[in-house]
Each structure stands twice: as structure tokens, then as C-alpha cells.
Short mmCIF file of C-alpha atoms and ligand atoms in Angstrom, two decimals:
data_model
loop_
_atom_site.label_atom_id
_atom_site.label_comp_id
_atom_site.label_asym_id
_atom_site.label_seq_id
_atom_site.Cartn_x
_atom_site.Cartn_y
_atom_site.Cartn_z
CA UNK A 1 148.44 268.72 -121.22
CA UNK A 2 151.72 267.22 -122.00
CA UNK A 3 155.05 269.78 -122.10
CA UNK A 4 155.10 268.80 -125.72
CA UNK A 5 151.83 270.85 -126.21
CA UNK A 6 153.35 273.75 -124.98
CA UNK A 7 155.09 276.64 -127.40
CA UNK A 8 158.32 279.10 -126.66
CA UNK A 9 157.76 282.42 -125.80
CA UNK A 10 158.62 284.55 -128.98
CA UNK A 11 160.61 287.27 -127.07
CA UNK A 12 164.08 285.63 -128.33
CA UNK A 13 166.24 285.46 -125.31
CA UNK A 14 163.33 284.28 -123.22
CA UNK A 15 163.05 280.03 -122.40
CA UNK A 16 159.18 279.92 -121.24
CA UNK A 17 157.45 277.61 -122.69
CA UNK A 18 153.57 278.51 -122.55
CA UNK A 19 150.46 276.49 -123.33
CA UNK A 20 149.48 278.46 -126.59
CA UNK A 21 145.67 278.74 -124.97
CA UNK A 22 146.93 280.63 -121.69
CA UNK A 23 149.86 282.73 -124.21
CA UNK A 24 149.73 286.29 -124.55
CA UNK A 25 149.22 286.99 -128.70
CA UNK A 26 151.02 289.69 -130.16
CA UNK A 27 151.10 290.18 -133.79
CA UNK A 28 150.02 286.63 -134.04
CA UNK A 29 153.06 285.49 -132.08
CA UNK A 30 152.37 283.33 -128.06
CA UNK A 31 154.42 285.39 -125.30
CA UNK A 32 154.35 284.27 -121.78
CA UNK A 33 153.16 287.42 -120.20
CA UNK A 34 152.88 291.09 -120.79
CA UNK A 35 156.70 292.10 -120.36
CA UNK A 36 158.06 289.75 -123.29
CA UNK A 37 154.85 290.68 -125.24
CA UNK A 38 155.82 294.43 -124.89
CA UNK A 39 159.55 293.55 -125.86
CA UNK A 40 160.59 294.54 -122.72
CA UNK A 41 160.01 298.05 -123.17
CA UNK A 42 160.00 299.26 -119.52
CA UNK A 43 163.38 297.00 -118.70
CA UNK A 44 161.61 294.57 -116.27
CA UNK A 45 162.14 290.26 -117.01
CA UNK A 46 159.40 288.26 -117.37
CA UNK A 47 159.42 287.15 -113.68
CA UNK A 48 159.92 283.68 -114.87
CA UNK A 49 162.21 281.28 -112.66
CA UNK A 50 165.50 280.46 -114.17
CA UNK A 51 164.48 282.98 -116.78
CA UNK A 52 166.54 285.80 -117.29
CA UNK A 53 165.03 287.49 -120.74
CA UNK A 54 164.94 291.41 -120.72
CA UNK A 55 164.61 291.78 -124.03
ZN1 ZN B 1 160.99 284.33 -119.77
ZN1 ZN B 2 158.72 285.20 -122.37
ZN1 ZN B 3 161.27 287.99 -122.67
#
């Protein structure tokens, strides 16, 4: 699995790139993990290093 396989998170300010087969779908969009899929709702990052999405 080369990087170029990989897709960006949706969540806009967020630069995780996920393998679309491990991504969290939401509305037919690849997140990488709960928290971006929610759109932040509770406040918390995605935990990602070097990552500092909240929404
Ligand atoms: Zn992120
Ligand atoms: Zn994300
Ligand atoms: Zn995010």
C-alpha cells in the first residue's frame, strides 16, 4: 500500500491521510476516526500527530 493509495480526511482543517478501506464513512465521505467524522462535535482533535484539526 503505497501513500499514493491513501485519501485526506474530509474534516477540512484536518491533514490525515487514511487508506480509504480502514476510513471512517460518513455521508459517503473517508474520515480518519470518529472525532473528524462527528465534525468535532465534543471539541476533542483527532489525536493525530502533527495534526491539529478540531473542527
Ligand atoms: Zn487529523
Ligand atoms: Zn481527520
Ligand atoms: Zn478533523
Amino acid at each position: 500500500m503505497s501513500d499514493s493509495d491513501k485519501v485526506k480526511c474530509a474534516c477540512p482543517d484536518c491533514v490525515c491521510r487514511v487508506n480509504p478501506n480502514e476510513a471512517i464513512q460518513r455521508d459517503g465521505r473517508p474520515y480518519c476516526g470518529e472525532a473528524c467524522a462527528n465534525g468535532h462535535s465534543e471539541g476533542n482533535g483527532c489525536g493525530h500527530k502533527n495534526c491539529g484539526c478540531h473542527g
